[in-house]
Short mmCIF file of C-alpha atoms and ligand atoms in Angstrom, two decimals:
data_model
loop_
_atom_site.label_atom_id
_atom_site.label_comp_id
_atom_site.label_asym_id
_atom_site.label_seq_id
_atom_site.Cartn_x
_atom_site.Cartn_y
_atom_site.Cartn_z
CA UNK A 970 0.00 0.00 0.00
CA UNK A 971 2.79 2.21 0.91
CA UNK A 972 4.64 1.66 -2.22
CA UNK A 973 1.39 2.88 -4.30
CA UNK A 974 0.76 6.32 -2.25
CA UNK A 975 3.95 7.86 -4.23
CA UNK A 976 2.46 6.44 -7.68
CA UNK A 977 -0.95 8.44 -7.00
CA UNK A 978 0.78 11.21 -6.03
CA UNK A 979 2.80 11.19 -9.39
CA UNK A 980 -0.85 10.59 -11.26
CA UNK A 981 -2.13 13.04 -9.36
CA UNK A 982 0.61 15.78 -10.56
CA UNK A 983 0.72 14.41 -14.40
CA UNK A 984 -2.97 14.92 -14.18
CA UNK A 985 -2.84 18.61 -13.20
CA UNK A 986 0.02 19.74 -15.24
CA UNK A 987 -1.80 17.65 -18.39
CA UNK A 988 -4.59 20.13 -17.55
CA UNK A 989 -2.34 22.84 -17.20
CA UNK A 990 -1.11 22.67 -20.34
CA UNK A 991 -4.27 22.53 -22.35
CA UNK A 992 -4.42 19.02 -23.16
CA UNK A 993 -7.95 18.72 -21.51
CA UNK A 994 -10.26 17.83 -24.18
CA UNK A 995 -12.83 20.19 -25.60
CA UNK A 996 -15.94 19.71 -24.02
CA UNK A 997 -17.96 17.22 -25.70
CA UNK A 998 -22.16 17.93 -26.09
CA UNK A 999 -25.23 16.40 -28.33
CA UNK A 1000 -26.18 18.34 -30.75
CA UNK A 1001 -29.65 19.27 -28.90
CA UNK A 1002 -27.27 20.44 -26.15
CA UNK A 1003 -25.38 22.38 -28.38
CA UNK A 1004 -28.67 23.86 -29.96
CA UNK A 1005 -29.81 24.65 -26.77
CA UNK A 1006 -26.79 26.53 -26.02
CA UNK A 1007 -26.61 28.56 -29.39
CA UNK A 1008 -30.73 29.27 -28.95
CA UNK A 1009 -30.79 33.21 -27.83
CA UNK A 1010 -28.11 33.20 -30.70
CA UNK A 1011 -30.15 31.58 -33.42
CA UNK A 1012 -33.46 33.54 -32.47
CA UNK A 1013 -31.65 36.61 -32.48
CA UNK A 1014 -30.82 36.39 -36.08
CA UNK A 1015 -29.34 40.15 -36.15
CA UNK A 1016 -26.47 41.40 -34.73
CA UNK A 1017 -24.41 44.46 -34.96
CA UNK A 1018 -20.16 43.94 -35.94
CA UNK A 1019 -18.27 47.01 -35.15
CA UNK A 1020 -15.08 47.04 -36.72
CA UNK A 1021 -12.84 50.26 -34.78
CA UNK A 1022 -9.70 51.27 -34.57
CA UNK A 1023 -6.67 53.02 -35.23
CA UNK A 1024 -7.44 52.45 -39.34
CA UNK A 1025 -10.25 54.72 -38.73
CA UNK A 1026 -7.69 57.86 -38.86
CA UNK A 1027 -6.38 57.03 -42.00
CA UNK A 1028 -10.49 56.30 -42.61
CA UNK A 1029 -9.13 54.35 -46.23
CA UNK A 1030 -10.09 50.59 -45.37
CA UNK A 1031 -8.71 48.71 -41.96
CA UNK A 1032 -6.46 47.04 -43.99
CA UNK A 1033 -4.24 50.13 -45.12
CA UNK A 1034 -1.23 49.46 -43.12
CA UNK A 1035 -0.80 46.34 -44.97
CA UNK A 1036 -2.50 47.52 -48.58
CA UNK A 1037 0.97 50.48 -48.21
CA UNK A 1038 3.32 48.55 -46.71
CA UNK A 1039 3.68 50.51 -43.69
CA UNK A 1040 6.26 50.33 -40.63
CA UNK A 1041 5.56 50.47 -37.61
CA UNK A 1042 6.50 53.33 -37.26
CA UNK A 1043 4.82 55.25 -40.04
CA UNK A 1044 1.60 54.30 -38.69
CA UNK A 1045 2.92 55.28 -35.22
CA UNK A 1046 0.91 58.56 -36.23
CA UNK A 1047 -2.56 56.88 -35.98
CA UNK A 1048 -1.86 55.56 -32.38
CA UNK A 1049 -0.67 59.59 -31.78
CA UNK A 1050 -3.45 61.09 -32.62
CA UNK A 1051 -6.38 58.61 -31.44
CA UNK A 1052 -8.81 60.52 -29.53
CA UNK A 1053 -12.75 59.25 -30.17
CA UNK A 1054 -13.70 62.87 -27.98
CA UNK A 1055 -17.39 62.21 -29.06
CA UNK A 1056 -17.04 58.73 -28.04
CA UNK A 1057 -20.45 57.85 -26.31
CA UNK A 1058 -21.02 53.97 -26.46
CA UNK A 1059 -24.40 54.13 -24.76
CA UNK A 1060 -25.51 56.12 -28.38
CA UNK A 1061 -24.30 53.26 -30.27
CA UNK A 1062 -26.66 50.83 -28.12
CA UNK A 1063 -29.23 52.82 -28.61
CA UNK A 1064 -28.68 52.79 -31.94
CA UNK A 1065 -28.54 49.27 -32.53
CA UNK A 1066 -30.87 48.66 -30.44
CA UNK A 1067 -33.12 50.53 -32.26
CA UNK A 1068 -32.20 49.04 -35.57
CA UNK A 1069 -33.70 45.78 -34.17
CA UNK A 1070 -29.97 44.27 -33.08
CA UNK A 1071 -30.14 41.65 -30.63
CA UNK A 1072 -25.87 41.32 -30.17
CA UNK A 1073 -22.64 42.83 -30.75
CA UNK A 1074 -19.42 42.31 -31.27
CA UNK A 1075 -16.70 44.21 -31.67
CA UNK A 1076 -12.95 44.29 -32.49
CA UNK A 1077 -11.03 43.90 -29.03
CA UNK A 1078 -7.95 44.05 -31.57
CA UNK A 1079 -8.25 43.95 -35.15
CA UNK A 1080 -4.79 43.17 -37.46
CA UNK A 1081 -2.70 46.16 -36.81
CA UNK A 1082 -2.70 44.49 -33.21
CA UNK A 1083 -3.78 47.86 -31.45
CA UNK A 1084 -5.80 47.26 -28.00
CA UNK A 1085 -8.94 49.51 -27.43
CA UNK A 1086 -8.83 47.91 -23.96
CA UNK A 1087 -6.24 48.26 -20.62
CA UNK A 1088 -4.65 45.06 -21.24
CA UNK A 1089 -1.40 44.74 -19.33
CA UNK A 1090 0.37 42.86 -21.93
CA UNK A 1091 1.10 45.77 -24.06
CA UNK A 1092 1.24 49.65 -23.98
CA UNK A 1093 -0.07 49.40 -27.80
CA UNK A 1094 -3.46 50.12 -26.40
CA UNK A 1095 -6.32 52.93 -25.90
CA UNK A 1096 -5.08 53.94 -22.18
CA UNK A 1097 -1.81 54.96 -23.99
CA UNK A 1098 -3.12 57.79 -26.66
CA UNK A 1099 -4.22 60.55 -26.42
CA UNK A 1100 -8.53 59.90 -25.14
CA UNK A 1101 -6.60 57.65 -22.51
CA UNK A 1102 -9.27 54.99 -21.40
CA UNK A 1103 -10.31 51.37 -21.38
CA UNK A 1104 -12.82 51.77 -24.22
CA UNK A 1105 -14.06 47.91 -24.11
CA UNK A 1106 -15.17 48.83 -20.35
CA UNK A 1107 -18.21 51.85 -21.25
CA UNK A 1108 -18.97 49.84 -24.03
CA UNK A 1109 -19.73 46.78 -22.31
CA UNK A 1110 -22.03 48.20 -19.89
CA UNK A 1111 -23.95 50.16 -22.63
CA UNK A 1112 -25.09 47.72 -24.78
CA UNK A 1113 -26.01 45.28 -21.70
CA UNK A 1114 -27.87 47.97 -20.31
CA UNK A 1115 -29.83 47.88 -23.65
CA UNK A 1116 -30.45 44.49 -23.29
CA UNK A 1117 -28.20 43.42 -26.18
CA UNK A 1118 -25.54 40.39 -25.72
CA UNK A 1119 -21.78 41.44 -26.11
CA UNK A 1120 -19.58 39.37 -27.91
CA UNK A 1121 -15.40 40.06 -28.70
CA UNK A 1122 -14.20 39.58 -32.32
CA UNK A 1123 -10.42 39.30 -31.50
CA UNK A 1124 -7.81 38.91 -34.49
CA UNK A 1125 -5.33 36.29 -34.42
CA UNK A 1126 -3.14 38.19 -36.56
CA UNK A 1127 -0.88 41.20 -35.55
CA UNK A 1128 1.14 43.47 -37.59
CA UNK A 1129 2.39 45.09 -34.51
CA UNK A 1130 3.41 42.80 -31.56
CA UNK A 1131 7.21 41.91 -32.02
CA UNK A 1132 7.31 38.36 -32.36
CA UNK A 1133 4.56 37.86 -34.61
CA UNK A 1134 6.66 36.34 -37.83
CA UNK A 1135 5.99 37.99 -41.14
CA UNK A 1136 4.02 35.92 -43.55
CA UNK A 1137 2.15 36.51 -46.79
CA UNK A 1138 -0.64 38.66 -45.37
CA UNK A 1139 1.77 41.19 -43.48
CA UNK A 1140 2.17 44.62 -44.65
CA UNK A 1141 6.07 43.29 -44.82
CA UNK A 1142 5.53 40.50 -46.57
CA UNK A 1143 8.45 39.34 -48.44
CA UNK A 1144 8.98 38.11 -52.18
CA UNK A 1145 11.97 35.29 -50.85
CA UNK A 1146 12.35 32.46 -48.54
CA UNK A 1147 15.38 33.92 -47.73
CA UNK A 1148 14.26 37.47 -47.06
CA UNK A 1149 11.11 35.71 -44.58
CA UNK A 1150 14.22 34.15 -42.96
CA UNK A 1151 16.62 37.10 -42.26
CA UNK A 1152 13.34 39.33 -41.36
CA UNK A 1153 11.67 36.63 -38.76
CA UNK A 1154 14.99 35.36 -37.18
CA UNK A 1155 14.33 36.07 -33.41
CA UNK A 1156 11.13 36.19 -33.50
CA UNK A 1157 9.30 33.84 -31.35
CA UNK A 1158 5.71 33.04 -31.82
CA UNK A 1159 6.27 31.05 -28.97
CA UNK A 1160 5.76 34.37 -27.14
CA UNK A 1161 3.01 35.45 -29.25
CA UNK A 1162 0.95 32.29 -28.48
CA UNK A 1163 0.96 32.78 -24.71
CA UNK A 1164 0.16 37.02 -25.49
CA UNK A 1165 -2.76 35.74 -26.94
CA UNK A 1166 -3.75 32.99 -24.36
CA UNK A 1167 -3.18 36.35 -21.71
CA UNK A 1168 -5.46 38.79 -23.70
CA UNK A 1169 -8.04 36.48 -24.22
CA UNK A 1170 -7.66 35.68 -20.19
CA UNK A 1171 -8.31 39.13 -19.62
CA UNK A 1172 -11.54 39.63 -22.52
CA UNK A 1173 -13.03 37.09 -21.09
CA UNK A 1174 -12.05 37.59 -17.35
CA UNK A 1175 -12.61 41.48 -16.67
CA UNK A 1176 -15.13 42.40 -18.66
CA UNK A 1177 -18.64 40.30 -17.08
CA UNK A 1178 -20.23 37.79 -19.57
CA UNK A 1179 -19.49 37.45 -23.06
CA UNK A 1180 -21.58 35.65 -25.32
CA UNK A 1181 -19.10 35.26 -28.80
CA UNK A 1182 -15.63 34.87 -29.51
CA UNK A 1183 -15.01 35.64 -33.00
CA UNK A 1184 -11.65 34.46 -33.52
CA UNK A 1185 -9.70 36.03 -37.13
CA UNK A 1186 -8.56 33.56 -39.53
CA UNK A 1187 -6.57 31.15 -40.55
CA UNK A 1188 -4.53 30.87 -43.61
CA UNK A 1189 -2.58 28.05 -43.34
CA UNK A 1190 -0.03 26.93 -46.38
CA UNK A 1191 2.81 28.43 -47.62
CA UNK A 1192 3.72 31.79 -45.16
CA UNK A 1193 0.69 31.60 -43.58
CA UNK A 1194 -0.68 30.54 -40.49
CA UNK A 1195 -2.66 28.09 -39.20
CA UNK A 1196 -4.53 25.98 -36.03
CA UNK A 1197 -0.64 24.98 -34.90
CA UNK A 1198 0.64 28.78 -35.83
CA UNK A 1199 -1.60 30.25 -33.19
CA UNK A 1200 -2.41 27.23 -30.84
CA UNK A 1201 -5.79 27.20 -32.25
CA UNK A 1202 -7.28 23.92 -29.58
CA UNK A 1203 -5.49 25.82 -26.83
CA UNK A 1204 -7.62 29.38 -27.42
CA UNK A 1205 -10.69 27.32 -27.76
CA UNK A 1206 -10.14 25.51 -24.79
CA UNK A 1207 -9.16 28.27 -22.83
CA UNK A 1208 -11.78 30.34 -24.42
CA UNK A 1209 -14.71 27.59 -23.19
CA UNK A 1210 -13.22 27.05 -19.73
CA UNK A 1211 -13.62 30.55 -18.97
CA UNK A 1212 -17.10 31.14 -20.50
CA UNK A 1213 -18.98 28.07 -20.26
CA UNK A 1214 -22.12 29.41 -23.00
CA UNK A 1215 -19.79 31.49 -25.14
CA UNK A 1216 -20.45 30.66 -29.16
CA UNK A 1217 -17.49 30.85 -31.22
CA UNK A 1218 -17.04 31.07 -35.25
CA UNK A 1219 -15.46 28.83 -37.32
CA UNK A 1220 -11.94 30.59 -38.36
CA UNK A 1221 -9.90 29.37 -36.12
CA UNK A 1222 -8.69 26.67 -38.92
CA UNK A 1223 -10.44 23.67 -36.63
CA UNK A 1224 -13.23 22.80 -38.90
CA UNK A 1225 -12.92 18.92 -38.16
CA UNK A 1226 -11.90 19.29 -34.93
CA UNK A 1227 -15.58 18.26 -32.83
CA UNK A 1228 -16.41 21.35 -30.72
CA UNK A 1229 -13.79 23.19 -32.76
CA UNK A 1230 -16.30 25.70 -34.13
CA UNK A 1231 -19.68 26.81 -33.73
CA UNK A 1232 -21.19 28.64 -36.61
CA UNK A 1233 -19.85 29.23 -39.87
CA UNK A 1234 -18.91 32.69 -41.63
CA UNK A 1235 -19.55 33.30 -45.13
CA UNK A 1236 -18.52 37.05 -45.71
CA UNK A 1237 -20.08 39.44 -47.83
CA UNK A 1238 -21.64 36.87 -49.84
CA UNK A 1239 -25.37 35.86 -50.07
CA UNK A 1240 -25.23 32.24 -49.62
CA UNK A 1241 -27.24 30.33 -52.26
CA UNK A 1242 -28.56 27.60 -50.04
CA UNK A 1243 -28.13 26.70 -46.10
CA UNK A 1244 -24.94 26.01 -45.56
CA UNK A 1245 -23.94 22.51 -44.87
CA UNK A 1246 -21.12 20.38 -43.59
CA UNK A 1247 -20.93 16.86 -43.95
CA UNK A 1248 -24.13 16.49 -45.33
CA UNK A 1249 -25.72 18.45 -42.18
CA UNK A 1250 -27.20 22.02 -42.53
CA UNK A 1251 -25.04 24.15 -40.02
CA UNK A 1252 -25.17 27.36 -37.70
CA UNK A 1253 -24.50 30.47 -39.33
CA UNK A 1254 -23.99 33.76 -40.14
CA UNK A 1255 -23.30 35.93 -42.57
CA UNK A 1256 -20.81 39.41 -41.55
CA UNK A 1257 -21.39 42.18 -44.36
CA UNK A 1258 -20.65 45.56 -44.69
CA UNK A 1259 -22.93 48.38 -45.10
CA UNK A 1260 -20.00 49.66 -47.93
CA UNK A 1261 -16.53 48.03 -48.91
CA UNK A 1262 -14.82 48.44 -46.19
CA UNK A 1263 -15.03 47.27 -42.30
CA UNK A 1264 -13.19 50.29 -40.94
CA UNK A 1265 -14.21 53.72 -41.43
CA UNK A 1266 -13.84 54.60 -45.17
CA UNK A 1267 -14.40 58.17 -45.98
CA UNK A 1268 -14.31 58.42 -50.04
CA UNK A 1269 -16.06 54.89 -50.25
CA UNK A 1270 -19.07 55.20 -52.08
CA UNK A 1271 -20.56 51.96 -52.71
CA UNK A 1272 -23.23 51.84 -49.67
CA UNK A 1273 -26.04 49.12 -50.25
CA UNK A 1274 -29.54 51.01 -49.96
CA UNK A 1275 -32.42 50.39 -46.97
CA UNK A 1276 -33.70 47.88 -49.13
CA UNK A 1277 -30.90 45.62 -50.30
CA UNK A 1278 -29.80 45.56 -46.54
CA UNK A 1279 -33.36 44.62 -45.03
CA UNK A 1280 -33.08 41.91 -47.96
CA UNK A 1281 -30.19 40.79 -46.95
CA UNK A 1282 -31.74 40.37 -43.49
CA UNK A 1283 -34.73 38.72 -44.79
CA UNK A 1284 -32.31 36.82 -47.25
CA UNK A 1285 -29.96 35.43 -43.98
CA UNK A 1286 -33.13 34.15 -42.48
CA UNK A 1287 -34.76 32.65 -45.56
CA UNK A 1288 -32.54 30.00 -45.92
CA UNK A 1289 -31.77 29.56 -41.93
CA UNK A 1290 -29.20 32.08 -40.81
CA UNK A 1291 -28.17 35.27 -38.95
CA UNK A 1292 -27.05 38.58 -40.29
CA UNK A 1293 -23.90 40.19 -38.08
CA UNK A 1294 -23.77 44.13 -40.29
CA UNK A 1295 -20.72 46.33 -39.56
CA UNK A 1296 -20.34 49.96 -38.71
CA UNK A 1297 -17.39 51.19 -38.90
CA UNK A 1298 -17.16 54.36 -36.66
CA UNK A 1299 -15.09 57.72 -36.93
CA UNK A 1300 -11.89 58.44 -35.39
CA UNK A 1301 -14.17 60.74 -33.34
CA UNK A 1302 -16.18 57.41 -32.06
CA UNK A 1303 -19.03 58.23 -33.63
CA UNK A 1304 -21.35 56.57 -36.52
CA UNK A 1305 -20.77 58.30 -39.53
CA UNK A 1306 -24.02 59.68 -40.90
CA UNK A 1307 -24.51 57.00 -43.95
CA UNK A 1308 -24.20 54.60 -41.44
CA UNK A 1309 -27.23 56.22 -39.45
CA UNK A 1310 -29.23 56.64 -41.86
CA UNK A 1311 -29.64 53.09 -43.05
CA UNK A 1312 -29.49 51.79 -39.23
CA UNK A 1313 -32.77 54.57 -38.98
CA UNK A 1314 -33.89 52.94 -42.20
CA UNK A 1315 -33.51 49.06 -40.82
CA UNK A 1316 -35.22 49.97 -37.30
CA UNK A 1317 -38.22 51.77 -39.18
CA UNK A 1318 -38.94 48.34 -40.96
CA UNK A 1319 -37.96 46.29 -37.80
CA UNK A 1320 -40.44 47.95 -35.89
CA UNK A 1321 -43.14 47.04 -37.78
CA UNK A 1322 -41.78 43.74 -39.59
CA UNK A 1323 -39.70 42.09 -36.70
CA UNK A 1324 -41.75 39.21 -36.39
CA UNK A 1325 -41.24 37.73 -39.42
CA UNK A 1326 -37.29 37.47 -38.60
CA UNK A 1327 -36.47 36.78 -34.62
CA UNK A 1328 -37.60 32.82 -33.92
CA UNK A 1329 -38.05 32.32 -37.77
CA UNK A 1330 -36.03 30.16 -40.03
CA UNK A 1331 -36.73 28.52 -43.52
CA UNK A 1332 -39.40 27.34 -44.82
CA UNK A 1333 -40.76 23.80 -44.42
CA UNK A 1334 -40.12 22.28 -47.79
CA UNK A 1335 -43.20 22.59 -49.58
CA UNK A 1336 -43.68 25.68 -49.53
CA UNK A 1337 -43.20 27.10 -53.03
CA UNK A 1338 -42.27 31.31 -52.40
CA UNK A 1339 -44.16 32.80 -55.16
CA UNK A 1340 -41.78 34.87 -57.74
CA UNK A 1341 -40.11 38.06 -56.67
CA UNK A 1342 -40.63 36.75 -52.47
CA UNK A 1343 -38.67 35.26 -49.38
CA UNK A 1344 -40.08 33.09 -47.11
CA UNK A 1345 -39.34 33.03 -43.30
CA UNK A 1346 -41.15 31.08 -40.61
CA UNK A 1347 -42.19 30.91 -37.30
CA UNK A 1348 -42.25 26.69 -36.20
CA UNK A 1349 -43.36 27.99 -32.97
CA UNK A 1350 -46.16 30.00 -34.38
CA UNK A 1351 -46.70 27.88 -37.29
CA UNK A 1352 -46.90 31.38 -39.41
CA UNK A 1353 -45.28 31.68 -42.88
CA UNK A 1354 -43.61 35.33 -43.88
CA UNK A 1355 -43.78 36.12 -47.54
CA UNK A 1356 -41.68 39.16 -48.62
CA UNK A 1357 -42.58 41.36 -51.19
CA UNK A 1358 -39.22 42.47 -52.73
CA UNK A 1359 -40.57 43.54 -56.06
CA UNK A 1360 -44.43 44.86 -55.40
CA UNK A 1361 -47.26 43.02 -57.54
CA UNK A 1362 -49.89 45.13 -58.89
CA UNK A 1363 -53.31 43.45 -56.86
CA UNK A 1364 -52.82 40.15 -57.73
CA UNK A 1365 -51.03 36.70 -56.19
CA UNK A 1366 -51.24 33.36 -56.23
CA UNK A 1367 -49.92 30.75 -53.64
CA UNK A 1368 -49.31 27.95 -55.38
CA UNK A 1369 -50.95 24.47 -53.76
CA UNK A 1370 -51.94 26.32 -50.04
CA UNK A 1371 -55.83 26.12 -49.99
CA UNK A 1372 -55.99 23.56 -47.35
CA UNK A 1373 -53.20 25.31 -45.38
CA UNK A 1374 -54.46 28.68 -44.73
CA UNK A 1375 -56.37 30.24 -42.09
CA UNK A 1376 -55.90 33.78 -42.45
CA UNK A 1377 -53.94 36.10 -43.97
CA UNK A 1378 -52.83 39.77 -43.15
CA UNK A 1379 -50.19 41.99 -43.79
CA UNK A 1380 -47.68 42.20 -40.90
CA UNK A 1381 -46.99 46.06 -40.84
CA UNK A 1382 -50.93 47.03 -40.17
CA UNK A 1383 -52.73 43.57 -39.30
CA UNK A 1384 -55.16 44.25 -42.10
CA UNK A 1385 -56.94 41.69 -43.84
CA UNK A 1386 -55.36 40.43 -47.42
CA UNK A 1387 -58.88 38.50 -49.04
CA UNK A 1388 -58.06 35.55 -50.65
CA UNK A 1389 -60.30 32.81 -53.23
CA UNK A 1390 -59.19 29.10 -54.20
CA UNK A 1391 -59.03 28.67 -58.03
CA UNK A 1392 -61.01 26.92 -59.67
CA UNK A 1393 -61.00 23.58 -61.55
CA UNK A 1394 -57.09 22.35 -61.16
CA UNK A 1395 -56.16 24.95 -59.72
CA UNK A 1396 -58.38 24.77 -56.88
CA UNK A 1397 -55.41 23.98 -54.32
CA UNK A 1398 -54.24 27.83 -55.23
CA UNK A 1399 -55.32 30.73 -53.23
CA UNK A 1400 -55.93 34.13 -55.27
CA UNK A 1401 -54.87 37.10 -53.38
CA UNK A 1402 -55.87 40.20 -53.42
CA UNK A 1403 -53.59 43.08 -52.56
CA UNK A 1404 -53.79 47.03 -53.10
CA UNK A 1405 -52.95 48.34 -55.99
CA UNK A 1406 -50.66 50.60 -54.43
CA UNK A 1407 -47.52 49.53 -52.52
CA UNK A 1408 -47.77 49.83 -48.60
CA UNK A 1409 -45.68 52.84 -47.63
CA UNK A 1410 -42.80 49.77 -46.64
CA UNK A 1411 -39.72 49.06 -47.45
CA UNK A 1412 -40.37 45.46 -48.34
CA UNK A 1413 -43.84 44.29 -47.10
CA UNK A 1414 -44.63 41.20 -45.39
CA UNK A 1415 -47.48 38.65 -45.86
CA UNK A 1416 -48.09 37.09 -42.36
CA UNK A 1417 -49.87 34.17 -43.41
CA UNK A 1418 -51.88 32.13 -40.59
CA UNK A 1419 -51.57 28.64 -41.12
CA UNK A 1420 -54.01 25.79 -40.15
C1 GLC B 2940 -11.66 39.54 -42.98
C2 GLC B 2940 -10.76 40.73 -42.88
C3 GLC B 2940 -11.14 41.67 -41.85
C4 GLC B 2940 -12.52 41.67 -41.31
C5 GLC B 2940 -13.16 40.32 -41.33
C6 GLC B 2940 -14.61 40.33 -40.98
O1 GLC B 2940 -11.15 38.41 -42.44
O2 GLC B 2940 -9.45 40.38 -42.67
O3 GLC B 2940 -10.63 42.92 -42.07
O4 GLC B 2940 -12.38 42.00 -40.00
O5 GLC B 2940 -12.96 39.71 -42.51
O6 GLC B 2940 -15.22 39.12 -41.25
#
């Protein structure tokens, strides 16, 4: 017995420095549990990215350091001059709040590696210029106080932190092996790995709960960087063991890793179908732009209109998915006035046509959307949402619905849309009729009652 109390005791400390290390496994769930975990999430279906930083001096796209090349130390002018004086975070909750925005989440650090919170890891952060405060703390209370869930999109590159290696997406990027070489020797991502592992202690330490972790990218291959580049299971881990609930996307380069991702990403693209994996339809979420940039962009000028952004909305959840739009704010911290305007534009709709996108999803197959329409629906409910994105003049026809209908009204003033069957074979269809004139509405909605 004696002999076996040391050999526990040496179990006993493998065991803890196993954990230590990060070689716990992720946590496993079911995929219920899992839905049940990502629920608020996938109800929510509209969330609000806020891309801010130092790029939004320059104001000519949040990649500029690395689209000229810059040094350090010519962009050391940016990090001089930062001072959001109009910064008010509780107006930007408002804001999206009032937009119809059910989450947020915003750039603890974006590439250029600068910290709009008081980490103590580095002085490359907000405390240090010239407005001088934790900005992640004000904004954190704000949008909880509007009742919206805060989540931390954190970059995994950085084109500032010393030991970060240069590879093909750095604003030094290099034509040679041999130039890569000479320019990374002493660098030690070593180093960089644990900086990470500490700022992502302190996101999701200091700052209360935090719903997302939206971890940026992976580009694994040939200079680039990948799961083993950043210590992609060890984040995770970390990430989970700190915040139990918190959802995380999928660019952490751990798509067949199980529990390696949550939702997946597609950017600035309208996805043709639900995304799938392995057969399965998936969580996610499409990030977009209101223009072509994330950061502030002054002299961009192609902004989407009210319309093509409340279809993209309707679009997201048509086929199953959420809709995460960016603002990119001033260097003076506030929401530049395009950028108001359509968030005015979004809420005015919201207010009135909400229901047909929080708790809705696609369509149960079968349900053919007439031409020029989305479908979204409540399975709760059991109502169907038909979007008008092109306006028929008085008449519709639902195709095959006679026996499923109830009742149908339009969702913005609950008044009554009369309807017939056809006749002969096409008695299954129901004949709408609608006004002549368009509903003073963006894009009217059909809430159809089912049986
Ligand atoms: C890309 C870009 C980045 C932006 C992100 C948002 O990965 O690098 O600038 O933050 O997409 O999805």
């Amino acid at each position: 017995m004696k002999a076996i109390i040391p050999t526990i005791k040496t179990l006993i400390i493998c065991l803890l420095m196993i954990s230590q290390m990060g070689w716990a496994q992720l946590p496993k769930e079911t995929e219920a549990q899992k839905a049940e975990r990502m629920k608020w999430w996938t109800e929510a279906r509209f969330g609000m990215f806020i891309h801010w930083g130092l790029y939004a001096l320059p104001a000519r796209h949040e990649w500029v350091k690395h689209h000229e090349r810059m040094t350090n130390e010519q962009y050391q002018k940016y990090f001089e001059n930062f001072d959001p004086d109009l910064y008010d975070p509780k107006e930007w909750a408002r804001m999206a709040k009032e937009a119809g925005m059910k989450y947020v989440v915003l750039t603890s650090k974006h590439h250029e590696g600068f910290c709009l919170w008081d980490t103590r890891y580095t002085d490359y952060k907000s405390t240090n210029t010239p407005i001088g405060k934790d900005l992640i703390r004000e904004f954190v209370e704000a949008f909880r106080a509007e009742g919206l869930k805060v989540g931390f999109y954190y970059s995994l590159l950085d084109w500032h932190h010393p030991d970060y290696t240069i590879d093909r997406n750095h604003p030094q990027r290099q034509e040679s092996d041999a130039d890569y070489n000479r320019l990374n020797k002493g660098k030690d991502m070593n180093r960089y790995r644990a900086y990470m592992k500490d700022q992502v202690r302190e996101l999701l330490t200091n700052y209360g709960e935090i719903s997302i972790i939206w971890f940026d990218f992976s580009f694994p291959g040939k200079n680039g960087k990948g799961r083993d580049d950043w210590d992609s299971e060890g984040l995770l881990k970390l990430a989970r063991s700190l915040q139990p609930g918190i959802i995380v996307d999928d660019r952490l380069d751990l798509k067949d890793v199980e529990g390696g991702w949550d939702f997946t990403t597609p950017e600035q693209v309208k996805v043709a179908k639900w995304p799938e994996y392995n057969g399965k339809k998936i969580p996610w979420e499409t990030c977009q732009t209101f223009s072509g940039s994330w950061g502030y962009y002054r002299d961009e000028t192609t902004w989407k209109s009210p319309a093509q952004l409340i279809e993209l909305l309707v679009e997201s959840v048509s086929k199953g998915g959420n809709l995460l739009l960016n603002v990119g704010p001033t260097a003076r911290g506030i929401f530049d006035y395009r950028a108001r305007e359509r968030l005015e534009a979004i809420g005015e709709w919201m207010k009135y046509n909400s229901r047909s996108i929080y708790n809705c999803t696609e369509a149960p197959a079968g349900f053919r959307a007439p031409a020029n329409t989305l479908l979204t629906y409540n399975p709760a409910t059991k109502r169907l949402y038909i979007h008008l994105l092109a306006y028929p003049m008085g008449a519709m026809t639902l195709e095959n619905m006679a026996d499923k209908v109830r009742y149908i009204q339009f969702l913005h003033d609950a008044s009554e849309i009369r309807f017939t069957a056809g006749s002969n074979e096409q008695k299954n269809n129901l004949n709408l009729q609608l006004p002549v004139m368009k509903p003073p509405v963006e894009i009217p909605v059909l809430e159809v009652i089912l049986k």
